Amino acid sequence: MTKIVDFGRLWKEDLAADKNRRVAEPDDLRFWAKNSSGYNQRAGNPAEHVNTLAYLRTVIKPGTSVLDIGTGTGRIALDLAEHGCKVTALDASIDMLEVAEAEAKQRGLKIEFVHSSWPIRLEKSFEYTVASWSLYRQRDLLGALRAMVEQTRSIAFAIDTTGAPNVLDEAIAISQGKEPEPTQARTLLLAGGFAQLGIPVGIELITEKRKVTANQLATLLKDSQKLLSDQAKEYLDRNAQITQEGWLYPRTRGVVYAKIPRRN
């Protein structure tokens, strides 16, 4: 008997198993209110997303309309607006939107900002929609993806984790004396969700370089009451690029692209 895979159910199981994921919107909004001002110096730094932005620019043509779902501080929205796209940027966090709006104003870029959670029914459709690391707290995966499909005329993109441990994960595991733990393979669940909705889908794997300083690494190890071992440092030195402050290590993410069938 063939077993039917329900990616919506698998997503809910993954959501329940991940104790660190901020599922409740109030908790998530408090987190971003606290971290919005310094976000671009950490995970939001465009220098750590160069290849991803370049890939999107090769597919998304200037002059087309784009909806950036969960824009945050506007990393993708700003880049595509500079690329000549007509961009609408949506986010549930007013604090993150204020950072993005200030940057758009400083660069002289015209972007329509929308303060809202996803999913929402907007008054127009878009040639492209992009959800980059922004669907993590959706309880109804298929509902969130269906809303993307219904408001996209060409391609819907979803960017997230692949589940493969990276060089930093390996180094931390070496210091802790254990095997690295895989992260959530959300890219596969997102791709499966689109496929379950009957949408042709593919995955592009893109590798970026991310910075970690010695102080940041010490903080990551603090919870396990461990120090960076000599063996772990040697591993980092061999597999990452040594910088004055620490290391640049490779990190792979998955870009899911769902090609929306032409509607009559």
PDB file of N, CA and C in Angstrom, residues 168-249:
ATOM      1  N   LEU A 168      30.711  25.634  11.109  1.00  0.00           N
ATOM      2  CA  LEU A 168      30.587  26.118  12.488  1.00  0.00           C
ATOM      3  C   LEU A 168      29.940  25.056  13.370  1.00  0.00           C
ATOM      4  N   ASP A 169      28.897  24.399  12.875  1.00  0.00           N
ATOM      5  CA  ASP A 169      28.245  23.327  13.632  1.00  0.00           C
ATOM      6  C   ASP A 169      29.244  22.216  13.968  1.00  0.00           C
ATOM      7  N   GLU A 170      30.084  21.873  12.988  1.00  0.00           N
ATOM      8  CA  GLU A 170      31.085  20.820  13.175  1.00  0.00           C
ATOM      9  C   GLU A 170      32.090  21.215  14.254  1.00  0.00           C
ATOM     10  N   ALA A 171      32.555  22.469  14.217  1.00  0.00           N
ATOM     11  CA  ALA A 171      33.543  22.928  15.190  1.00  0.00           C
ATOM     12  C   ALA A 171      32.973  22.928  16.611  1.00  0.00           C
ATOM     13  N   ILE A 172      31.726  23.362  16.745  1.00  0.00           N
ATOM     14  CA  ILE A 172      31.079  23.365  18.056  1.00  0.00           C
ATOM     15  C   ILE A 172      30.932  21.938  18.565  1.00  0.00           C
ATOM     16  N   ALA A 173      30.538  21.031  17.691  1.00  0.00           N
ATOM     17  CA  ALA A 173      30.377  19.626  18.080  1.00  0.00           C
ATOM     18  C   ALA A 173      31.699  19.013  18.515  1.00  0.00           C
ATOM     19  N   ILE A 174      32.781  19.367  17.834  1.00  0.00           N
ATOM     20  CA  ILE A 174      34.105  18.864  18.208  1.00  0.00           C
ATOM     21  C   ILE A 174      34.460  19.326  19.619  1.00  0.00           C
ATOM     22  N   SER A 175      34.201  20.598  19.916  1.00  0.00           N
ATOM     23  CA  SER A 175      34.484  21.125  21.260  1.00  0.00           C
ATOM     24  C   SER A 175      33.629  20.455  22.326  1.00  0.00           C
ATOM     25  N   GLN A 176      32.405  20.086  21.951  1.00  0.00           N
ATOM     26  CA  GLN A 176      31.481  19.442  22.895  1.00  0.00           C
ATOM     27  C   GLN A 176      31.682  17.937  22.974  1.00  0.00           C
ATOM     28  N   GLY A 177      32.531  17.405  22.105  1.00  0.00           N
ATOM     29  CA  GLY A 177      32.822  15.980  22.119  1.00  0.00           C
ATOM     30  C   GLY A 177      31.660  15.119  21.666  1.00  0.00           C
ATOM     31  N   LYS A 178      30.909  15.600  20.658  1.00  0.00           N
ATOM     32  CA  LYS A 178      29.774  14.820  20.161  1.00  0.00           C
ATOM     33  C   LYS A 178      29.603  15.059  18.667  1.00  0.00           C
ATOM     34  N   GLU A 179      28.691  14.317  18.053  1.00  0.00           N
ATOM     35  CA  GLU A 179      28.406  14.479  16.635  1.00  0.00           C
ATOM     36  C   GLU A 179      27.547  15.728  16.421  1.00  0.00           C
ATOM     37  N   PRO A 180      27.752  16.434  15.304  1.00  0.00           N
ATOM     38  CA  PRO A 180      26.914  17.617  15.032  1.00  0.00           C
ATOM     39  C   PRO A 180      25.471  17.209  14.788  1.00  0.00           C
ATOM     40  N   GLU A 181      24.558  18.030  15.278  1.00  0.00           N
ATOM     41  CA  GLU A 181      23.136  17.750  15.099  1.00  0.00           C
ATOM     42  C   GLU A 181      22.628  18.439  13.834  1.00  0.00           C
ATOM     43  N   PRO A 182      21.922  17.702  12.969  1.00  0.00           N
ATOM     44  CA  PRO A 182      21.372  18.341  11.765  1.00  0.00           C
ATOM     45  C   PRO A 182      20.293  19.341  12.145  1.00  0.00           C
ATOM     46  N   THR A 183      20.196  20.403  11.359  1.00  0.00           N
ATOM     47  CA  THR A 183      19.124  21.374  11.568  1.00  0.00           C
ATOM     48  C   THR A 183      17.906  20.943  10.760  1.00  0.00           C
ATOM     49  N   GLN A 184      16.839  21.714  10.860  1.00  0.00           N
ATOM     50  CA  GLN A 184      15.620  21.360  10.146  1.00  0.00           C
ATOM     51  C   GLN A 184      15.822  21.519   8.634  1.00  0.00           C
ATOM     52  N   ALA A 185      15.420  20.511   7.873  1.00  0.00           N
ATOM     53  CA  ALA A 185      15.504  20.586   6.412  1.00  0.00           C
ATOM     54  C   ALA A 185      14.239  21.256   5.876  1.00  0.00           C
ATOM     55  N   ARG A 186      14.048  22.519   6.248  1.00  0.00           N
ATOM     56  CA  ARG A 186      12.808  23.200   5.895  1.00  0.00           C
ATOM     57  C   ARG A 186      12.676  23.399   4.388  1.00  0.00           C
ATOM     58  N   THR A 187      13.811  23.481   3.682  1.00  0.00           N
ATOM     59  CA  THR A 187      13.744  23.617   2.228  1.00  0.00           C
ATOM     60  C   THR A 187      12.958  22.465   1.604  1.00  0.00           C
ATOM     61  N   LEU A 188      13.217  21.240   2.078  1.00  0.00           N
ATOM     62  CA  LEU A 188      12.524  20.078   1.526  1.00  0.00           C
ATOM     63  C   LEU A 188      11.032  20.120   1.854  1.00  0.00           C
ATOM     64  N   LEU A 189      10.696  20.567   3.056  1.00  0.00           N
ATOM     65  CA  LEU A 189       9.289  20.654   3.432  1.00  0.00           C
ATOM     66  C   LEU A 189       8.561  21.729   2.617  1.00  0.00           C
ATOM     67  N   LEU A 190       9.238  22.835   2.363  1.00  0.00           N
ATOM     68  CA  LEU A 190       8.634  23.898   1.552  1.00  0.00           C
ATOM     69  C   LEU A 190       8.418  23.420   0.116  1.00  0.00           C
ATOM     70  N   ALA A 191       9.428  22.749  -0.444  1.00  0.00           N
ATOM     71  CA  ALA A 191       9.291  22.221  -1.803  1.00  0.00           C
ATOM     72  C   ALA A 191       8.174  21.192  -1.871  1.00  0.00           C
ATOM     73  N   GLY A 192       8.108  20.316  -0.868  1.00  0.00           N
ATOM     74  CA  GLY A 192       7.051  19.311  -0.824  1.00  0.00           C
ATOM     75  C   GLY A 192       5.677  19.931  -0.698  1.00  0.00           C
ATOM     76  N   GLY A 193       5.598  21.032   0.055  1.00  0.00           N
ATOM     77  CA  GLY A 193       4.316  21.727   0.204  1.00  0.00           C
ATOM     78  C   GLY A 193       3.810  22.293  -1.111  1.00  0.00           C
ATOM     79  N   PHE A 194       4.712  22.941  -1.855  1.00  0.00           N
ATOM     80  CA  PHE A 194       4.315  23.453  -3.171  1.00  0.00           C
ATOM     81  C   PHE A 194       3.870  22.307  -4.080  1.00  0.00           C
ATOM     82  N   ALA A 195       4.645  21.212  -4.078  1.00  0.00           N
ATOM     83  CA  ALA A 195       4.305  20.065  -4.924  1.00  0.00           C
ATOM     84  C   ALA A 195       2.949  19.484  -4.541  1.00  0.00           C
ATOM     85  N   GLN A 196       2.658  19.479  -3.233  1.00  0.00           N
ATOM     86  CA  GLN A 196       1.382  18.959  -2.761  1.00  0.00           C
ATOM     87  C   GLN A 196       0.214  19.812  -3.263  1.00  0.00           C
ATOM     88  N   LEU A 197       0.501  21.071  -3.543  1.00  0.00           N
ATOM     89  CA  LEU A 197      -0.517  21.963  -4.101  1.00  0.00           C
ATOM     90  C   LEU A 197      -0.600  21.846  -5.624  1.00  0.00           C
ATOM     91  N   GLY A 198       0.230  20.974  -6.190  1.00  0.00           N
ATOM     92  CA  GLY A 198       0.202  20.761  -7.628  1.00  0.00           C
ATOM     93  C   GLY A 198       1.038  21.737  -8.430  1.00  0.00           C
ATOM     94  N   ILE A 199       2.032  22.367  -7.791  1.00  0.00           N
ATOM     95  CA  ILE A 199       2.861  23.371  -8.444  1.00  0.00           C
ATOM     96  C   ILE A 199       4.232  22.774  -8.783  1.00  0.00           C
ATOM     97  N   PRO A 200       4.686  22.867 -10.032  1.00  0.00           N
ATOM     98  CA  PRO A 200       6.035  22.388 -10.386  1.00  0.00           C
ATOM     99  C   PRO A 200       7.085  23.136  -9.569  1.00  0.00           C
ATOM    100  N   VAL A 201       8.036  22.390  -9.026  1.00  0.00           N
ATOM    101  CA  VAL A 201       8.964  22.996  -8.077  1.00  0.00           C
ATOM    102  C   VAL A 201      10.369  22.443  -8.245  1.00  0.00           C
ATOM    103  N   GLY A 202      11.366  23.246  -7.912  1.00  0.00           N
ATOM    104  CA  GLY A 202      12.760  22.816  -7.924  1.00  0.00           C
ATOM    105  C   GLY A 202      13.498  23.488  -6.780  1.00  0.00           C
ATOM    106  N   ILE A 203      14.739  23.069  -6.531  1.00  0.00           N
ATOM    107  CA  ILE A 203      15.552  23.639  -5.454  1.00  0.00           C
ATOM    108  C   ILE A 203      16.928  23.999  -6.003  1.00  0.00           C
ATOM    109  N   GLU A 204      17.366  25.203  -5.727  1.00  0.00           N
ATOM    110  CA  GLU A 204      18.712  25.657  -6.062  1.00  0.00           C
ATOM    111  C   GLU A 204      19.490  25.783  -4.755  1.00  0.00           C
ATOM    112  N   LEU A 205      20.636  25.074  -4.655  1.00  0.00           N
ATOM    113  CA  LEU A 205      21.472  25.179  -3.458  1.00  0.00           C
ATOM    114  C   LEU A 205      22.509  26.277  -3.673  1.00  0.00           C
ATOM    115  N   ILE A 206      22.583  27.199  -2.731  1.00  0.00           N
ATOM    116  CA  ILE A 206      23.489  28.342  -2.849  1.00  0.00           C
ATOM    117  C   ILE A 206      24.344  28.427  -1.585  1.00  0.00           C
ATOM    118  N   THR A 207      25.639  28.585  -1.764  1.00  0.00           N
ATOM    119  CA  THR A 207      26.563  28.680  -0.636  1.00  0.00           C
ATOM    120  C   THR A 207      27.018  30.120  -0.450  1.00  0.00           C
ATOM    121  N   GLU A 208      26.890  30.599   0.770  1.00  0.00           N
ATOM    122  CA  GLU A 208      27.361  31.933   1.146  1.00  0.00           C
ATOM    123  C   GLU A 208      28.466  31.797   2.197  1.00  0.00           C
ATOM    124  N   LYS A 209      29.146  32.892   2.480  1.00  0.00           N
ATOM    125  CA  LYS A 209      30.122  32.917   3.572  1.00  0.00           C
ATOM    126  C   LYS A 209      29.582  33.776   4.698  1.00  0.00           C
ATOM    127  N   ARG A 210      29.640  33.212   5.904  1.00  0.00           N
ATOM    128  CA  ARG A 210      29.122  33.924   7.070  1.00  0.00           C
ATOM    129  C   ARG A 210      30.238  34.115   8.086  1.00  0.00           C
ATOM    130  N   LYS A 211      30.214  35.261   8.735  1.00  0.00           N
ATOM    131  CA  LYS A 211      31.275  35.606   9.677  1.00  0.00           C
ATOM    132  C   LYS A 211      30.926  35.144  11.085  1.00  0.00           C
ATOM    133  N   VAL A 212      31.914  34.621  11.777  1.00  0.00           N
ATOM    134  CA  VAL A 212      31.772  34.356  13.208  1.00  0.00           C
ATOM    135  C   VAL A 212      33.057  34.817  13.895  1.00  0.00           C
ATOM    136  N   THR A 213      32.913  35.601  14.946  1.00  0.00           N
ATOM    137  CA  THR A 213      34.082  36.069  15.685  1.00  0.00           C
ATOM    138  C   THR A 213      34.382  35.097  16.824  1.00  0.00           C
ATOM    139  N   ALA A 214      35.575  35.218  17.361  1.00  0.00           N
ATOM    140  CA  ALA A 214      35.970  34.364  18.484  1.00  0.00           C
ATOM    141  C   ALA A 214      35.038  34.584  19.676  1.00  0.00           C
ATOM    142  N   ASN A 215      34.619  35.839  19.900  1.00  0.00           N
ATOM    143  CA  ASN A 215      33.713  36.138  21.007  1.00  0.00           C
ATOM    144  C   ASN A 215      32.336  35.517  20.790  1.00  0.00           C
ATOM    145  N   GLN A 216      31.837  35.585  19.558  1.00  0.00           N
ATOM    146  CA  GLN A 216      30.539  34.966  19.253  1.00  0.00           C
ATOM    147  C   GLN A 216      30.598  33.458  19.453  1.00  0.00           C
ATOM    148  N   LEU A 217      31.693  32.852  19.055  1.00  0.00           N
ATOM    149  CA  LEU A 217      31.844  31.409  19.215  1.00  0.00           C
ATOM    150  C   LEU A 217      31.894  31.037  20.686  1.00  0.00           C
ATOM    151  N   ALA A 218      32.566  31.847  21.488  1.00  0.00           N
ATOM    152  CA  ALA A 218      32.622  31.593  22.929  1.00  0.00           C
ATOM    153  C   ALA A 218      31.237  31.664  23.549  1.00  0.00           C
ATOM    154  N   THR A 219      30.415  32.609  23.061  1.00  0.00           N
ATOM    155  CA  THR A 219      29.041  32.733  23.554  1.00  0.00           C
ATOM    156  C   THR A 219      28.213  31.515  23.181  1.00  0.00           C
ATOM    157  N   LEU A 220      28.382  31.015  21.947  1.00  0.00           N
ATOM    158  CA  LEU A 220      27.649  29.831  21.503  1.00  0.00           C
ATOM    159  C   LEU A 220      28.000  28.605  22.332  1.00  0.00           C
ATOM    160  N   LEU A 221      29.247  28.534  22.778  1.00  0.00           N
ATOM    161  CA  LEU A 221      29.697  27.373  23.560  1.00  0.00           C
ATOM    162  C   LEU A 221      29.390  27.515  25.050  1.00  0.00           C
ATOM    163  N   LYS A 222      29.065  28.723  25.481  1.00  0.00           N
ATOM    164  CA  LYS A 222      28.871  28.999  26.902  1.00  0.00           C
ATOM    165  C   LYS A 222      27.772  28.146  27.519  1.00  0.00           C
ATOM    166  N   ASP A 223      26.668  27.927  26.766  1.00  0.00           N
ATOM    167  CA  ASP A 223      25.544  27.162  27.292  1.00  0.00           C
ATOM    168  C   ASP A 223      25.934  25.734  27.658  1.00  0.00           C
ATOM    169  N   SER A 224      26.890  25.173  26.906  1.00  0.00           N
ATOM    170  CA  SER A 224      27.321  23.801  27.205  1.00  0.00           C
ATOM    171  C   SER A 224      28.540  23.779  28.126  1.00  0.00           C
ATOM    172  N   GLN A 225      28.915  24.982  28.621  1.00  0.00           N
ATOM    173  CA  GLN A 225      30.047  25.122  29.546  1.00  0.00           C
ATOM    174  C   GLN A 225      31.326  24.512  28.965  1.00  0.00           C
ATOM    175  N   LYS A 226      31.541  24.761  27.677  1.00  0.00           N
ATOM    176  CA  LYS A 226      32.724  24.268  26.983  1.00  0.00           C
ATOM    177  C   LYS A 226      33.504  25.443  26.404  1.00  0.00           C
ATOM    178  N   LEU A 227      34.793  25.230  26.174  1.00  0.00           N
ATOM    179  CA  LEU A 227      35.634  26.196  25.501  1.00  0.00           C
ATOM    180  C   LEU A 227      35.993  25.655  24.131  1.00  0.00           C
ATOM    181  N   LEU A 228      36.413  26.539  23.235  1.00  0.00           N
ATOM    182  CA  LEU A 228      36.824  26.103  21.903  1.00  0.00           C
ATOM    183  C   LEU A 228      38.096  25.277  22.038  1.00  0.00           C
ATOM    184  N   SER A 229      38.016  24.014  21.705  1.00  0.00           N
ATOM    185  CA  SER A 229      39.168  23.125  21.842  1.00  0.00           C
ATOM    186  C   SER A 229      40.183  23.401  20.743  1.00  0.00           C
ATOM    187  N   ASP A 230      41.434  22.984  20.981  1.00  0.00           N
ATOM    188  CA  ASP A 230      42.483  23.149  19.978  1.00  0.00           C
ATOM    189  C   ASP A 230      42.115  22.396  18.698  1.00  0.00           C
ATOM    190  N   GLN A 231      41.499  21.227  18.863  1.00  0.00           N
ATOM    191  CA  GLN A 231      41.099  20.429  17.704  1.00  0.00           C
ATOM    192  C   GLN A 231      40.037  21.160  16.881  1.00  0.00           C
ATOM    193  N   ALA A 232      39.084  21.794  17.571  1.00  0.00           N
ATOM    194  CA  ALA A 232      38.033  22.530  16.879  1.00  0.00           C
ATOM    195  C   ALA A 232      38.609  23.755  16.171  1.00  0.00           C
ATOM    196  N   LYS A 233      39.550  24.440  16.814  1.00  0.00           N
ATOM    197  CA  LYS A 233      40.178  25.607  16.188  1.00  0.00           C
ATOM    198  C   LYS A 233      40.943  25.187  14.933  1.00  0.00           C
ATOM    199  N   GLU A 234      41.647  24.073  15.020  1.00  0.00           N
ATOM    200  CA  GLU A 234      42.373  23.574  13.844  1.00  0.00           C
ATOM    201  C   GLU A 234      41.400  23.237  12.717  1.00  0.00           C
ATOM    202  N   TYR A 235      40.245  22.675  13.076  1.00  0.00           N
ATOM    203  CA  TYR A 235      39.228  22.338  12.078  1.00  0.00           C
ATOM    204  C   TYR A 235      38.719  23.605  11.390  1.00  0.00           C
ATOM    205  N   LEU A 236      38.456  24.649  12.185  1.00  0.00           N
ATOM    206  CA  LEU A 236      37.997  25.915  11.617  1.00  0.00           C
ATOM    207  C   LEU A 236      39.063  26.528  10.717  1.00  0.00           C
ATOM    208  N   ASP A 237      40.309  26.505  11.180  1.00  0.00           N
ATOM    209  CA  ASP A 237      41.401  27.091  10.399  1.00  0.00           C
ATOM    210  C   ASP A 237      41.560  26.394   9.049  1.00  0.00           C
ATOM    211  N   ARG A 238      41.289  25.085   9.010  1.00  0.00           N
ATOM    212  CA  ARG A 238      41.429  24.320   7.765  1.00  0.00           C
ATOM    213  C   ARG A 238      40.236  24.530   6.821  1.00  0.00           C
ATOM    214  N   ASN A 239      39.049  24.677   7.384  1.00  0.00           N
ATOM    215  CA  ASN A 239      37.828  24.633   6.570  1.00  0.00           C
ATOM    216  C   ASN A 239      37.111  25.970   6.431  1.00  0.00           C
ATOM    217  N   ALA A 240      37.610  26.990   7.088  1.00  0.00           N
ATOM    218  CA  ALA A 240      37.024  28.326   6.978  1.00  0.00           C
ATOM    219  C   ALA A 240      38.130  29.324   6.685  1.00  0.00           C
ATOM    220  N   GLN A 241      37.738  30.493   6.244  1.00  0.00           N
ATOM    221  CA  GLN A 241      38.712  31.542   5.940  1.00  0.00           C
ATOM    222  C   GLN A 241      39.011  32.331   7.204  1.00  0.00           C
ATOM    223  N   ILE A 242      40.282  32.383   7.583  1.00  0.00           N
ATOM    224  CA  ILE A 242      40.689  33.094   8.793  1.00  0.00           C
ATOM    225  C   ILE A 242      40.661  34.597   8.537  1.00  0.00           C
ATOM    226  N   THR A 243      40.035  35.332   9.454  1.00  0.00           N
ATOM    227  CA  THR A 243      40.009  36.789   9.363  1.00  0.00           C
ATOM    228  C   THR A 243      40.634  37.376  10.629  1.00  0.00           C
ATOM    229  N   GLN A 244      40.742  38.682  10.675  1.00  0.00           N
ATOM    230  CA  GLN A 244      41.340  39.340  11.830  1.00  0.00           C
ATOM    231  C   GLN A 244      40.503  39.116  13.087  1.00  0.00           C
ATOM    232  N   GLU A 245      39.179  39.033  12.919  1.00  0.00           N
ATOM    233  CA  GLU A 245      38.289  38.889  14.077  1.00  0.00           C
ATOM    234  C   GLU A 245      37.884  37.450  14.360  1.00  0.00           C
ATOM    235  N   GLY A 246      38.032  36.570  13.365  1.00  0.00           N
ATOM    236  CA  GLY A 246      37.574  35.188  13.555  1.00  0.00           C
ATOM    237  C   GLY A 246      37.665  34.396  12.273  1.00  0.00           C
ATOM    238  N   TRP A 247      36.485  33.985  11.739  1.00  0.00           N
ATOM    239  CA  TRP A 247      36.471  33.149  10.550  1.00  0.00           C
ATOM    240  C   TRP A 247      35.276  33.498   9.656  1.00  0.00           C
ATOM    241  N   LEU A 248      35.428  33.259   8.350  1.00  0.00           N
ATOM    242  CA  LEU A 248      34.330  33.246   7.400  1.00  0.00           C
ATOM    243  C   LEU A 248      34.124  31.796   6.999  1.00  0.00           C
ATOM    244  N   TYR A 249      32.930  31.259   7.278  1.00  0.00           N
ATOM    245  CA  TYR A 249      32.694  29.852   6.998  1.00  0.00           C
ATOM    246  C   TYR A 249      31.576  29.682   5.976  1.00  0.00           C
TER     247      TYR A 249
END
